[in-house]
Short mmCIF file of C-alpha atoms and ligand atoms in Angstrom, two decimals:
data_model
loop_
_atom_site.label_atom_id
_atom_site.label_comp_id
_atom_site.label_asym_id
_atom_site.label_seq_id
_atom_site.Cartn_x
_atom_site.Cartn_y
_atom_site.Cartn_z
CA MET F 1 -17.77 5.18 -25.02
CA GLU F 2 -14.47 5.14 -25.62
CA SER F 3 -12.67 2.58 -25.54
CA VAL F 4 -9.50 0.62 -27.31
CA LYS F 5 -7.33 -2.22 -28.30
CA LEU F 6 -4.16 -2.93 -25.75
CA LYS F 7 -1.83 -4.76 -26.95
CA THR F 8 -0.84 -8.15 -26.38
CA ASN F 9 1.52 -11.11 -26.27
CA VAL F 10 3.99 -8.94 -26.54
CA ASN F 11 7.00 -11.35 -25.95
CA ARG F 12 8.90 -8.43 -24.80
CA LEU F 13 9.08 -4.95 -23.17
CA ASN F 14 13.24 -2.82 -23.83
CA GLY F 15 14.44 0.37 -23.07
CA LYS F 16 14.60 3.98 -20.70
CA ILE F 17 11.85 6.03 -19.52
CA GLU F 18 12.16 9.22 -17.61
CA ILE F 19 8.70 8.56 -15.03
CA PRO F 20 6.75 12.30 -15.08
CA GLY F 21 6.43 14.35 -12.07
CA ASP F 22 4.99 13.65 -8.84
CA LYS F 23 1.30 13.42 -8.35
CA SER F 24 0.94 14.09 -4.81
CA ILE F 25 3.82 16.91 -5.16
CA SER F 26 2.79 18.24 -7.91
CA HIS F 27 0.01 19.17 -6.03
CA ARG F 28 1.59 20.86 -3.27
CA SER F 29 3.39 22.46 -5.38
CA VAL F 30 0.90 24.97 -6.44
CA MET F 31 -0.58 24.66 -2.55
CA PHE F 32 2.65 25.76 -1.26
CA GLY F 33 4.09 28.38 -4.12
CA ALA F 34 0.50 30.51 -3.41
CA ILE F 35 0.43 30.14 -0.04
CA ALA F 36 4.14 31.88 0.50
CA HIS F 37 5.20 34.79 -0.43
CA GLY F 38 7.56 35.28 -3.83
CA GLU F 39 7.73 33.80 -6.69
CA THR F 40 8.14 29.86 -6.91
CA THR F 41 9.23 28.32 -9.55
CA VAL F 42 7.88 23.86 -10.16
CA THR F 43 9.45 22.26 -12.99
CA ASN F 44 9.27 18.77 -14.04
CA PHE F 45 5.34 19.53 -12.96
CA LEU F 46 2.75 16.79 -13.16
CA PRO F 47 0.63 17.68 -16.13
CA GLY F 48 -2.37 15.16 -15.56
CA GLU F 49 -5.71 16.30 -15.46
CA ASP F 50 -5.59 16.20 -11.22
CA CYS F 51 -2.63 18.37 -11.09
CA LEU F 52 -4.50 20.69 -13.52
CA SER F 53 -7.75 21.05 -11.72
CA THR F 54 -5.34 21.92 -8.58
CA ILE F 55 -3.45 24.82 -10.84
CA SER F 56 -7.07 26.35 -12.38
CA CYS F 57 -8.38 26.16 -8.32
CA PHE F 58 -5.58 28.33 -7.50
CA ARG F 59 -6.32 30.80 -9.87
CA LYS F 60 -10.14 30.85 -9.44
CA LEU F 61 -8.67 32.07 -6.14
CA GLY F 62 -6.93 35.14 -6.96
CA VAL F 63 -3.05 33.32 -7.47
CA ARG F 64 -0.93 34.73 -10.72
CA ILE F 65 0.14 31.55 -12.54
CA GLU F 66 2.07 30.76 -15.48
CA GLU F 67 3.17 27.82 -17.66
CA GLU F 68 5.44 28.65 -20.22
CA ASN F 69 7.63 25.09 -21.37
CA GLY F 70 6.75 23.55 -18.83
CA LYS F 71 7.99 25.58 -15.73
CA LEU F 72 5.50 27.01 -13.81
CA ARG F 73 5.64 30.02 -12.93
CA ILE F 74 3.30 30.50 -8.69
CA TYR F 75 3.03 34.51 -7.44
CA GLY F 76 2.49 33.91 -3.57
CA ALA F 77 1.05 36.63 -1.35
CA GLY F 78 0.48 34.61 2.09
CA PHE F 79 -2.60 33.01 2.53
CA GLU F 80 -3.88 36.27 2.92
CA GLY F 81 -3.55 36.63 -0.74
CA LEU F 82 -6.15 34.46 -1.92
CA SER F 83 -9.65 36.38 -2.64
CA GLU F 84 -13.02 35.13 -2.34
CA PRO F 85 -13.90 33.51 -6.10
CA SER F 86 -16.37 33.96 -7.39
CA GLU F 87 -17.04 30.32 -9.22
CA LEU F 88 -17.78 26.89 -7.89
CA LEU F 89 -13.80 25.50 -8.11
CA ASP F 90 -14.03 22.26 -9.48
CA VAL F 91 -11.64 19.44 -8.03
CA GLY F 92 -12.70 17.00 -11.26
CA ASN F 93 -11.53 13.78 -10.31
CA SER F 94 -8.75 14.26 -7.43
CA GLY F 95 -9.20 13.64 -3.55
CA THR F 96 -5.81 15.64 -2.95
CA THR F 97 -6.86 19.25 -4.54
CA ILE F 98 -10.77 18.86 -2.00
CA ARG F 99 -9.19 17.48 0.58
CA LEU F 100 -5.63 20.12 0.69
CA LEU F 101 -7.59 22.15 -0.92
CA MET F 102 -10.26 22.97 2.54
CA GLY F 103 -7.13 22.38 5.39
CA ILE F 104 -6.27 26.34 3.33
CA LEU F 105 -9.99 27.77 2.76
CA ALA F 106 -10.49 26.93 6.69
CA GLY F 107 -8.61 29.86 7.82
CA ARG F 108 -9.54 32.12 4.95
CA PRO F 109 -12.34 35.13 6.18
CA PHE F 110 -14.71 34.47 2.61
CA PHE F 111 -17.11 31.57 1.67
CA SER F 112 -16.32 28.91 -1.18
CA THR F 113 -18.24 26.24 -2.72
CA LEU F 114 -16.39 23.10 -3.82
CA VAL F 115 -17.60 20.36 -6.71
CA GLY F 116 -15.58 17.96 -8.60
CA ASP F 117 -16.93 14.64 -10.26
CA GLN F 118 -19.24 11.62 -9.99
CA SER F 119 -16.53 9.93 -8.43
CA ILE F 120 -15.66 12.60 -5.92
CA GLY F 121 -19.23 12.98 -5.07
CA LYS F 122 -18.94 9.19 -3.28
CA ARG F 123 -15.95 9.96 -1.85
CA PRO F 124 -16.22 10.57 2.03
CA MET F 125 -15.21 14.19 2.97
CA THR F 126 -16.35 13.99 6.92
CA ARG F 127 -12.56 12.91 8.06
CA VAL F 128 -11.74 16.14 7.25
CA THR F 129 -14.79 18.75 7.03
CA ASP F 130 -15.03 17.43 11.31
CA PRO F 131 -12.10 18.44 11.96
CA LEU F 132 -11.17 21.57 10.69
CA LYS F 133 -15.42 22.00 11.73
CA GLN F 134 -13.94 21.46 15.59
CA MET F 135 -11.40 24.91 14.20
CA GLY F 136 -13.11 26.94 13.88
CA ALA F 137 -14.34 26.40 10.17
CA ALA F 138 -17.84 27.17 9.51
CA ILE F 139 -18.60 23.91 6.63
CA ASP F 140 -21.29 22.04 4.89
CA ALA F 141 -21.66 19.45 2.45
CA ARG F 142 -24.37 17.25 0.92
CA GLN F 143 -25.32 14.71 3.67
CA ASN F 144 -24.70 16.10 7.58
CA GLY F 145 -20.92 17.57 5.44
CA ALA F 146 -20.08 14.04 4.36
CA TYR F 147 -19.41 14.55 0.76
CA THR F 148 -19.40 16.82 -2.13
CA PRO F 149 -20.50 19.74 -2.84
CA ILE F 150 -19.04 21.57 -0.13
CA ALA F 151 -19.43 24.84 1.15
CA ILE F 152 -16.95 26.87 3.32
CA ARG F 153 -16.08 30.21 5.28
CA GLY F 154 -12.96 29.70 6.78
CA GLY F 155 -12.84 31.62 9.86
CA ASN F 156 -10.17 32.18 13.33
CA LEU F 157 -9.70 28.55 13.65
CA THR F 158 -8.04 27.06 16.89
CA PRO F 159 -5.42 24.82 17.07
CA ILE F 160 -6.89 21.36 18.06
CA HIS F 161 -4.94 18.22 19.46
CA TYR F 162 -6.28 15.45 16.75
CA GLN F 163 -5.84 11.58 16.78
CA LEU F 164 -6.43 10.93 12.54
CA PRO F 165 -9.05 7.58 12.56
CA VAL F 166 -7.54 6.57 9.64
CA ALA F 167 -3.94 5.94 7.73
CA SER F 168 -4.32 9.57 5.04
CA ALA F 169 -1.51 11.75 3.92
CA GLN F 170 -4.85 13.92 2.68
CA VAL F 171 -6.66 14.28 5.62
CA LYS F 172 -3.03 14.89 7.42
CA SER F 173 -2.04 17.57 4.87
CA ALA F 174 -5.19 19.79 5.46
CA LEU F 175 -4.80 18.98 9.34
CA ILE F 176 -0.96 21.19 8.90
CA LEU F 177 -2.61 23.66 5.87
CA ALA F 178 -4.81 24.62 8.28
CA GLY F 179 -3.10 24.43 11.92
CA LEU F 180 -0.39 26.96 10.00
CA GLN F 181 -3.50 29.14 9.61
CA ALA F 182 -4.03 28.35 13.72
CA ASP F 183 -3.34 30.77 16.70
CA GLY F 184 -0.41 28.44 18.29
CA LYS F 185 0.23 24.80 17.92
CA THR F 186 -1.68 22.18 16.57
CA THR F 187 -0.85 18.46 16.80
CA ILE F 188 -1.65 15.35 14.75
CA LEU F 189 -0.56 12.19 15.92
CA GLU F 190 -0.90 9.23 12.74
CA PRO F 191 -2.18 6.08 13.40
CA ALA F 192 0.51 5.03 10.40
CA GLU F 193 3.12 7.15 9.04
CA THR F 194 1.45 7.91 5.99
CA ARG F 195 3.87 10.20 3.19
CA ASP F 196 5.53 13.38 4.10
CA HIS F 197 5.79 15.55 1.37
CA THR F 198 4.22 17.90 3.13
CA GLU F 199 6.49 18.21 6.54
CA ARG F 200 9.15 18.33 3.70
CA MET F 201 7.97 20.96 1.56
CA ILE F 202 6.75 23.31 5.03
CA ARG F 203 11.31 22.58 5.63
CA GLN F 204 12.32 23.40 2.22
CA PHE F 205 9.74 27.28 1.90
CA GLY F 206 11.95 27.55 5.26
CA GLY F 207 9.29 27.04 7.92
CA GLU F 208 9.26 24.62 10.46
CA ILE F 209 7.19 21.22 11.37
CA GLU F 210 8.34 19.25 14.58
CA LYS F 211 7.60 15.26 14.15
CA ASP F 212 7.84 13.35 17.21
CA ASN F 213 7.25 9.38 15.61
CA ARG F 214 3.94 9.82 14.22
CA VAL F 215 3.26 12.82 15.91
CA ILE F 216 3.64 16.04 13.66
CA MET F 217 3.11 19.66 16.48
CA VAL F 218 3.10 23.10 13.85
CA GLU F 219 3.02 26.13 15.09
CA GLY F 220 0.45 28.34 13.20
CA GLY F 221 2.04 32.03 11.99
CA GLN F 222 4.54 30.98 10.58
CA LYS F 223 6.12 33.29 6.43
CA LEU F 224 6.65 31.01 4.09
CA THR F 225 9.23 31.55 1.27
CA ALA F 226 8.84 31.40 -2.65
CA GLN F 227 11.02 28.71 -3.62
CA ALA F 228 11.91 26.50 -6.76
CA VAL F 229 10.94 22.78 -6.53
CA HIS F 230 12.29 19.97 -8.54
CA VAL F 231 10.05 17.66 -8.49
CA PRO F 232 11.19 13.77 -8.77
CA GLY F 233 9.06 10.75 -11.16
CA ASP F 234 6.39 9.64 -9.65
CA ILE F 235 7.33 6.77 -8.31
CA SER F 236 3.22 5.09 -7.84
CA SER F 237 3.93 5.80 -12.55
CA ALA F 238 6.59 3.60 -12.05
CA ALA F 239 5.12 1.18 -10.70
CA PHE F 240 3.30 0.29 -13.70
CA PHE F 241 6.43 -0.28 -15.51
CA LEU F 242 8.44 -1.96 -12.35
CA ALA F 243 5.31 -5.08 -12.50
CA ALA F 244 5.20 -4.61 -16.04
CA GLY F 245 9.83 -5.73 -16.49
CA ALA F 246 9.04 -8.38 -13.99
CA ILE F 247 6.32 -10.52 -15.31
CA VAL F 248 7.02 -10.04 -19.29
CA PRO F 249 9.93 -12.23 -20.71
CA GLU F 250 12.92 -11.34 -21.40
CA SER F 251 12.70 -7.88 -20.04
CA ASN F 252 14.45 -4.98 -19.16
CA ILE F 253 13.31 -1.57 -18.02
CA THR F 254 15.26 1.12 -16.66
CA LEU F 255 13.36 4.38 -15.01
CA LYS F 256 14.38 6.85 -14.40
CA ASN F 257 14.39 9.87 -11.91
CA VAL F 258 12.13 8.06 -9.43
CA GLY F 259 11.06 10.14 -6.83
CA LEU F 260 12.53 7.11 -3.34
CA ASN F 261 10.91 8.94 -0.52
CA PRO F 262 10.65 6.42 1.88
CA THR F 263 7.37 6.68 2.98
CA ARG F 264 6.51 6.62 -0.63
CA THR F 265 9.06 2.79 -1.47
CA GLY F 266 6.66 -0.36 0.09
CA MET F 267 6.38 -1.60 -3.77
CA ILE F 268 10.19 -1.68 -3.53
CA GLU F 269 9.86 -3.39 -0.74
CA VAL F 270 7.07 -5.54 -2.50
CA LEU F 271 9.59 -6.83 -4.83
CA ARG F 272 12.51 -7.63 -3.32
CA ARG F 273 9.96 -9.75 -0.61
CA MET F 274 9.31 -11.09 -3.82
CA GLY F 275 12.39 -11.51 -5.23
CA ALA F 276 12.24 -9.14 -8.66
CA ASN F 277 15.90 -8.75 -10.23
CA LEU F 278 15.92 -4.72 -9.54
CA GLU F 279 18.55 -2.40 -9.13
CA LEU F 280 18.40 0.74 -7.87
CA ILE F 281 20.70 3.47 -8.24
CA GLN F 282 20.29 6.75 -5.55
CA LYS F 283 20.78 9.90 -6.72
CA ASN F 284 19.97 12.48 -4.78
CA LYS F 285 19.78 11.30 -1.30
CA ASP F 286 20.53 14.27 0.53
CA SER F 287 18.02 16.48 -1.20
CA TYR F 288 14.08 17.42 0.35
CA GLU F 289 12.76 14.57 -2.03
CA PRO F 290 15.48 12.71 -2.76
CA SER F 291 14.93 10.36 -5.83
CA GLY F 292 16.83 7.53 -7.76
CA ASP F 293 16.75 4.81 -11.31
CA LEU F 294 15.58 1.74 -11.41
CA VAL F 295 16.46 -0.85 -13.61
CA ILE F 296 13.94 -3.76 -14.04
CA LYS F 297 14.63 -7.36 -15.50
CA THR F 298 12.24 -10.76 -16.27
CA SER F 299 12.20 -12.15 -12.47
CA ASN F 300 10.46 -14.84 -10.84
CA LEU F 301 7.99 -13.89 -8.49
CA THR F 302 7.42 -15.68 -4.91
CA GLY F 303 4.01 -14.77 -3.92
CA THR F 304 4.40 -13.13 -0.55
CA VAL F 305 1.45 -11.28 2.67
CA ILE F 306 1.61 -7.55 2.59
CA GLU F 307 -0.64 -6.40 5.57
CA GLY F 308 -0.16 -3.32 8.54
CA ASP F 309 2.30 -0.18 8.36
CA ILE F 310 3.69 -0.61 4.83
CA ILE F 311 0.00 -0.64 3.56
CA PRO F 312 0.62 3.39 3.28
CA THR F 313 3.37 3.12 1.52
CA LEU F 314 2.13 1.04 -1.35
CA ILE F 315 -1.63 2.74 -1.32
CA ASP F 316 -1.53 2.94 -4.94
CA GLU F 317 0.28 0.55 -5.69
CA ILE F 318 -1.62 -1.98 -5.13
CA PRO F 319 -4.10 -2.44 -7.80
CA ILE F 320 -0.82 -3.29 -9.82
CA ILE F 321 0.81 -5.34 -7.13
CA ALA F 322 -2.52 -7.69 -7.71
CA LEU F 323 -1.48 -7.81 -10.99
CA MET F 324 2.28 -9.41 -10.10
CA ALA F 325 1.12 -11.73 -8.35
CA THR F 326 -0.61 -13.30 -10.70
CA GLN F 327 1.89 -14.15 -12.35
CA ALA F 328 4.64 -14.86 -8.77
CA ASN F 329 4.78 -18.91 -7.45
CA GLY F 330 2.21 -19.46 -4.36
CA THR F 331 -0.41 -16.68 -3.50
CA THR F 332 -0.28 -13.78 -2.38
CA VAL F 333 -2.31 -12.26 0.28
CA ILE F 334 -3.64 -7.48 0.83
CA LYS F 335 -4.49 -7.43 4.66
CA ASN F 336 -5.51 -3.99 6.27
CA ALA F 337 -5.98 -2.32 3.11
CA GLU F 338 -9.40 -1.00 3.55
CA GLU F 339 -8.95 2.22 2.20
CA LEU F 340 -8.93 1.26 -1.23
CA LYS F 341 -12.94 0.99 -1.20
CA VAL F 342 -13.08 4.43 -1.01
CA LYS F 343 -9.96 5.01 -3.93
CA GLU F 344 -11.40 6.60 -7.04
CA THR F 345 -13.13 3.68 -7.33
CA ASN F 346 -13.61 0.77 -4.90
CA ARG F 347 -10.64 -1.07 -5.87
CA ILE F 348 -10.86 -4.14 -3.92
CA ASP F 349 -14.18 -4.45 -6.17
CA THR F 350 -12.70 -2.64 -9.07
CA VAL F 351 -9.08 -4.87 -9.35
CA VAL F 352 -10.81 -8.14 -8.43
CA GLU F 353 -14.05 -8.07 -11.08
CA GLU F 354 -11.28 -6.72 -14.03
CA LEU F 355 -9.05 -9.32 -13.51
CA GLN F 356 -11.08 -11.99 -13.08
CA LYS F 357 -12.45 -11.12 -16.47
CA LEU F 358 -9.04 -11.59 -17.93
CA GLY F 359 -9.02 -14.95 -16.51
CA ALA F 360 -6.53 -14.09 -12.75
CA ALA F 361 -7.52 -16.43 -9.75
CA ILE F 362 -8.06 -13.73 -7.45
CA GLU F 363 -11.24 -13.65 -4.54
CA ALA F 364 -11.43 -10.52 -2.31
CA THR F 365 -11.79 -10.34 0.91
CA ALA F 366 -12.81 -7.76 3.79
CA ASP F 367 -9.79 -5.67 4.29
CA GLY F 368 -8.43 -6.56 0.98
CA MET F 369 -7.51 -9.50 -1.43
CA ILE F 370 -6.64 -13.41 -2.29
CA ILE F 371 -3.99 -14.00 -5.04
CA HIS F 372 -3.72 -17.07 -6.90
CA GLY F 373 -0.27 -17.10 -8.69
CA ASN F 374 0.33 -18.46 -11.83
CA SER F 375 -2.41 -17.78 -13.69
CA ARG F 376 -2.50 -17.40 -17.32
CA LEU F 377 -4.29 -14.07 -18.46
CA THR F 378 -6.96 -15.11 -21.11
CA GLY F 379 -8.40 -11.64 -23.59
CA GLY F 380 -12.10 -10.24 -23.18
CA THR F 381 -13.18 -6.38 -22.03
CA VAL F 382 -12.40 -4.20 -19.90
CA SER F 383 -13.41 -1.46 -17.83
CA SER F 384 -11.39 1.17 -15.70
CA HIS F 385 -14.09 2.07 -14.59
CA GLY F 386 -13.09 5.77 -14.70
CA ASP F 387 -10.04 4.97 -12.44
CA HIS F 388 -6.34 5.77 -14.21
CA ARG F 389 -4.79 3.31 -12.01
CA ILE F 390 -7.20 0.53 -12.49
CA GLY F 391 -6.39 1.78 -16.22
CA MET F 392 -2.81 1.45 -16.45
CA MET F 393 -2.97 -2.12 -14.83
CA LEU F 394 -4.95 -3.61 -17.36
CA ALA F 395 -2.69 -2.15 -19.86
CA ILE F 396 0.19 -3.85 -18.98
CA ALA F 397 -1.74 -6.88 -17.57
CA ALA F 398 -3.51 -6.93 -21.33
CA LEU F 399 0.00 -7.88 -22.27
CA LEU F 400 0.75 -11.38 -20.82
CA CYS F 401 -3.46 -12.20 -22.65
CA ASP F 402 -3.25 -14.99 -25.69
CA GLY F 403 -6.72 -12.96 -26.54
CA GLU F 404 -7.69 -9.96 -27.71
CA VAL F 405 -8.77 -7.13 -24.89
CA LEU F 406 -10.16 -4.28 -25.73
CA LEU F 407 -10.13 -1.92 -22.47
CA GLU F 408 -13.50 0.69 -22.27
CA ASN F 409 -13.14 4.35 -20.59
CA PRO F 410 -8.78 4.33 -20.94
CA GLU F 411 -9.57 8.26 -21.08
CA ALA F 412 -9.02 7.93 -17.37
CA ILE F 413 -5.40 6.89 -17.13
CA SER F 414 -5.11 11.13 -18.17
CA VAL F 415 -4.45 11.96 -14.25
CA SER F 416 -2.05 10.74 -13.73
CA TYR F 417 -0.05 9.54 -16.48
CA PRO F 418 -0.81 11.82 -20.45
CA ASN F 419 1.80 9.75 -21.86
CA PHE F 420 1.56 6.41 -21.21
CA PHE F 421 0.80 4.82 -23.58
CA SER F 422 3.71 6.37 -25.87
CA HIS F 423 5.86 4.72 -23.02
CA LEU F 424 4.57 2.44 -22.64
CA ASN F 425 4.33 1.63 -27.06
CA LYS F 426 8.35 2.89 -26.65
CA LEU F 427 9.60 -0.31 -24.42
CA ILE F 428 7.13 -2.75 -26.89
CA GLN F 429 9.02 -1.67 -29.75
C1 S3P M 501 -2.47 10.75 -1.79
C2 S3P M 501 -2.91 10.39 -0.72
C3 S3P M 501 -3.26 9.22 0.02
C4 S3P M 501 -3.24 8.35 -2.05
C5 S3P M 501 -3.10 9.81 -3.24
C6 S3P M 501 -2.59 10.81 -2.82
C7 S3P M 501 -1.61 12.55 -0.89
O1 S3P M 501 -4.49 9.58 -0.37
O2 S3P M 501 -4.08 7.28 -2.03
O3 S3P M 501 -3.57 9.14 -4.19
O4 S3P M 501 -1.31 13.59 -2.03
O5 S3P M 501 -1.96 13.10 0.27
P1 S3P M 501 -5.47 8.63 1.27
O6 S3P M 501 -4.88 10.22 1.95
O7 S3P M 501 -6.77 9.42 1.35
O8 S3P M 501 -4.27 7.83 1.32
#
């Protein structure tokens, strides 16, 4: 097992970084490029392992995808342009790849098998396989359709009216992608608003999708047209440096071109509530995916309660918010976040276990955690548990530690932020 010695006892972070492309939007750009007609180009695509898994799956489905100087070219020929793969479709560690891909494959009249790594093998798939079976796809998987490997023979899809049992953009997107191939109008009801990149991209590619509060309606049989997509920086990656800037003394960090889609900005709201010294400079307000620059300086933070509808807008940021809360005045309570248990790891358990090793006062609850502030962080051997966001959170925690910190399995970080350590080192110097 590989491990690295993390930088500790850091006195200040200073400088500017360009946040790499958004993971959710990068995945969707490849998928929409593949199902649209014509040549789609993608700039600022995230070359993280997860998004590379999406490219590899679509190549196996017969789509020509070229990469030159960081720019992708995808030659789409509509849903009908996809062909039966002769190999397994391996999604690696990527939940977005497998769930959205299932929605696409559900309408294709051929056989395919989806596999992934050990973590994917533990993540619940019934939430997607059940409604897709209701629409008419033939799907089987380990434990009655619950876990990978998953075999799909797509079919003629019938639209459904479906109430999502969990607030999940992956499930919603899978049903929208299946709905685009169904014979009529598919209606989806969300329990809380989740990231809407799929809806925005349908519109960008010339399609139509209606949204009325938490009800989403999409007609099947639409023809999508290739586009030039520019991917904004990932706010979920920026979050690590927002937290670092707020909690490391004498810091001043500028994060350039960060995606500011309002279904993703819960972290900004929490920073403000906690009293962070944060400035937001909006830039592309009117584009399909708005973005801007963020400036964060060392802040005097106060604990807060995070619960309810804001949870889906910051679900991936909870590990780093937990770390930030260890440095705030007072207690922070995170509730209604049981979805954390089915992420790349059980993120309630892994966050609590690893931060406790470093001396934090943090407890797990049934649906979140309670974090006591003003903790002095010490040191020790910690693990990412193979989860990119746990690895990055621990690297930021180490900056405050006064003892040595060793991180096991740091390689997981390349899933979403391959140049994370070079960006961090640039800010330390
Ligand atoms: C994602 C949706 C979220 C998020 C994941 C990416 C997406 O998952 O945690 O990192 O791109 O749609 P859920 O839909 O399971 O909440």
